[in-house]
GROMACS .gro file of C-alpha atoms in nm:
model
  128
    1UNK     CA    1  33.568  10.121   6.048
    2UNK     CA    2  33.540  10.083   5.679
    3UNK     CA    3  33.269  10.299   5.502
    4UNK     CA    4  33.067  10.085   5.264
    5UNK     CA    5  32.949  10.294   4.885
    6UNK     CA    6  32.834  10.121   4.586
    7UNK     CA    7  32.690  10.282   4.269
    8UNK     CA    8  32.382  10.038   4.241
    9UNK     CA    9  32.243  10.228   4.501
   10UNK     CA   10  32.150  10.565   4.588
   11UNK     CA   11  32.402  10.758   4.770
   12UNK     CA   12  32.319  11.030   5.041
   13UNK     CA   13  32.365  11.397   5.004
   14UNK     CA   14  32.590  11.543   5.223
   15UNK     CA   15  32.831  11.364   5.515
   16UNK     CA   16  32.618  11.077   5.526
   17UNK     CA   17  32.748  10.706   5.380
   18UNK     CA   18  32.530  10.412   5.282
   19UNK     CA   19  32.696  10.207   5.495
   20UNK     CA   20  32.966  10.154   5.743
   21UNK     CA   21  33.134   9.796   5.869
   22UNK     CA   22  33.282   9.795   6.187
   23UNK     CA   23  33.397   9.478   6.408
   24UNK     CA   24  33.245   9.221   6.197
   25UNK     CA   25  32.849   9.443   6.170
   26UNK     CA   26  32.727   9.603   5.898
   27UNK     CA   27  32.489   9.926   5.988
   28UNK     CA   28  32.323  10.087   5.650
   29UNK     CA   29  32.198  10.414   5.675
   30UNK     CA   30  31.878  10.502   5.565
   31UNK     CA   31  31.721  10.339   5.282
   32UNK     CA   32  31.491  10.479   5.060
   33UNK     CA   33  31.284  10.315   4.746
   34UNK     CA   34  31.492  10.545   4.513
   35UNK     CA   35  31.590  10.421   4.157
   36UNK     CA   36  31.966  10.458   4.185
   37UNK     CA   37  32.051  10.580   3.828
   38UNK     CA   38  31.720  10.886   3.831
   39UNK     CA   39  31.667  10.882   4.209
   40UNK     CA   40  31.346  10.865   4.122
   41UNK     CA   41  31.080  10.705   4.382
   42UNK     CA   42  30.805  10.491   4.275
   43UNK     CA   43  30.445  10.633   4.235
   44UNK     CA   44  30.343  10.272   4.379
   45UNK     CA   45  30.381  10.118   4.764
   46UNK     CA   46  30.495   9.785   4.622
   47UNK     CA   47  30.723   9.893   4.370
   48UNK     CA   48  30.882  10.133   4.636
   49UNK     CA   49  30.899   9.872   4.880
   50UNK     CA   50  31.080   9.646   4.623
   51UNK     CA   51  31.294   9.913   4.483
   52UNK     CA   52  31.445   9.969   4.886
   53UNK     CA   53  31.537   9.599   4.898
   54UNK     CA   54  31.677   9.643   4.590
   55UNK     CA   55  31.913   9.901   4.691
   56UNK     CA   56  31.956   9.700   5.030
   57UNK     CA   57  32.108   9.381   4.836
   58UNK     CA   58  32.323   9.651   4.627
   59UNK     CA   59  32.481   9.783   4.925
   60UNK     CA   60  32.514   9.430   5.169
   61UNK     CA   61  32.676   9.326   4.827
   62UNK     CA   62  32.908   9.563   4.840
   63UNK     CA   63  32.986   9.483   5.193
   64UNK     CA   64  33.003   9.122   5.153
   65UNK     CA   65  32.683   9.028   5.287
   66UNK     CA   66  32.307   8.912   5.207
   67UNK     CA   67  31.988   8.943   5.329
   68UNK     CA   68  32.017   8.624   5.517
   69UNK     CA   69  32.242   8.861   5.708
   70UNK     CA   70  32.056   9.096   5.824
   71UNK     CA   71  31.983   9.062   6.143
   72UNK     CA   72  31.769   9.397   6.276
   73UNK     CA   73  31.524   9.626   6.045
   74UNK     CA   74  31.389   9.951   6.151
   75UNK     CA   75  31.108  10.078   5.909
   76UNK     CA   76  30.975  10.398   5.903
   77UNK     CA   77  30.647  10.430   5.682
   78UNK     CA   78  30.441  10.799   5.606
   79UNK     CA   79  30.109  10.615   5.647
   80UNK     CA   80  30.143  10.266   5.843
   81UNK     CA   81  29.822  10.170   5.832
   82UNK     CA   82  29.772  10.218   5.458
   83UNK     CA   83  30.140  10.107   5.322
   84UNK     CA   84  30.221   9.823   5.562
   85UNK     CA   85  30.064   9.571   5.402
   86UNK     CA   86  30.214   9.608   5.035
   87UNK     CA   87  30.562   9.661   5.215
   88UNK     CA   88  30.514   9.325   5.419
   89UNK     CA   89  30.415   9.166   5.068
   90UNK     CA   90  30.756   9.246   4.963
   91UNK     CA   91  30.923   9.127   5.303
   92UNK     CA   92  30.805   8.825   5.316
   93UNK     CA   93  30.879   8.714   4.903
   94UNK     CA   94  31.269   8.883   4.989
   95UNK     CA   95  31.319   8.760   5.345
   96UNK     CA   96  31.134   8.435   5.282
   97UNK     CA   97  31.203   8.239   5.623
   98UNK     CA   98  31.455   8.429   5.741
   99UNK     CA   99  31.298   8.609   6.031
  100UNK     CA  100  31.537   8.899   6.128
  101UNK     CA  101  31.411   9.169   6.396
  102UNK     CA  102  31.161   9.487   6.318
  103UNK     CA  103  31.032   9.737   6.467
  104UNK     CA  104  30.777   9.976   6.215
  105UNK     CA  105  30.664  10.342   6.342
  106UNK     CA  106  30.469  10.609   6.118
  107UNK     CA  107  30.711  10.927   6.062
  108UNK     CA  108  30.581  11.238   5.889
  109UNK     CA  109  30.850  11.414   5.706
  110UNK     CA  110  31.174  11.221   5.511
  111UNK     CA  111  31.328  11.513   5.423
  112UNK     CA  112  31.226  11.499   5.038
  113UNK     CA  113  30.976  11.747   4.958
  114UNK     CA  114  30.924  11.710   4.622
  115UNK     CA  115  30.851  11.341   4.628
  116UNK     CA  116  30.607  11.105   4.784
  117UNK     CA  117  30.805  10.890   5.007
  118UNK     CA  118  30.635  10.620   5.176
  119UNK     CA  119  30.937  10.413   5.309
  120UNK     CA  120  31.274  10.482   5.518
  121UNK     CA  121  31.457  10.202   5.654
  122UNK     CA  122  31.732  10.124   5.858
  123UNK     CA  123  31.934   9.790   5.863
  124UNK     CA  124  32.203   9.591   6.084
  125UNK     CA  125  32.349   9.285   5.970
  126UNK     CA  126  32.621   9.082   6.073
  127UNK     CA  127  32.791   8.838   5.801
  128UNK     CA  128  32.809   8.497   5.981
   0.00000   0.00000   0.00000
């Protein structure tokens, strides 16, 4: 098992790692639209949408992969009906026809109370 870290991307607090390779997979931990240098999260659903695939290519980079790896993508949104469709705005442009598999719930509380966050996501790819 080799843990995955990169500085273009947010790191946890505490025990947790961005990312960990084992047996050929890569699982990344949860994602969230943070700017990695202020850890700031965008005020806007699209910009935090884009700013989480930003810090998804930063740490499959690190790993040796690419989106075109990924192969399963939990998301976890505050308000689904209202911020789904500016975060599927931003899958499609990144993902383009790569088609990997989702599953979306709502979730109440990401453990950042002094922020709006609308997005948490959780990836598994697999470098081919």
């Amino acid at each position: 098992m080799e843990i995955i870290h990169t500085p273009d991307a947010p790191s946890h607090t505490g025990p947790v790692p961005q990312a960990v390779a084992s047996g050929g997979w890569i699982y990344v931990s949860a994602l969230f639209g943070a700017h990695p240098g202020t850890g700031r999260i965008p005020d806007d659903a699209r910009a935090e949408a884009s700013q989480i695939f930003d810090n998804l290519e930063a740490i499959l980079a690190a790993a040796g992969a690419r989106l075109t790896d990924v192969v399963r993508v939990g998301i976890f949104m505050k308000h689904l009906q209202r911020d789904r469709p500016a975060f599927n705005e931003v899958w499609a442009e990144r993902f383009g026809e790569h088609r990997p598999a989702r599953s979306a719930v709502q979730a109440g509380d990401f453990g950042r109370p002094r922020e709006t966050v609308r997005y948490m996501m959780e990836v598994v790819a697999h470098p081919e």
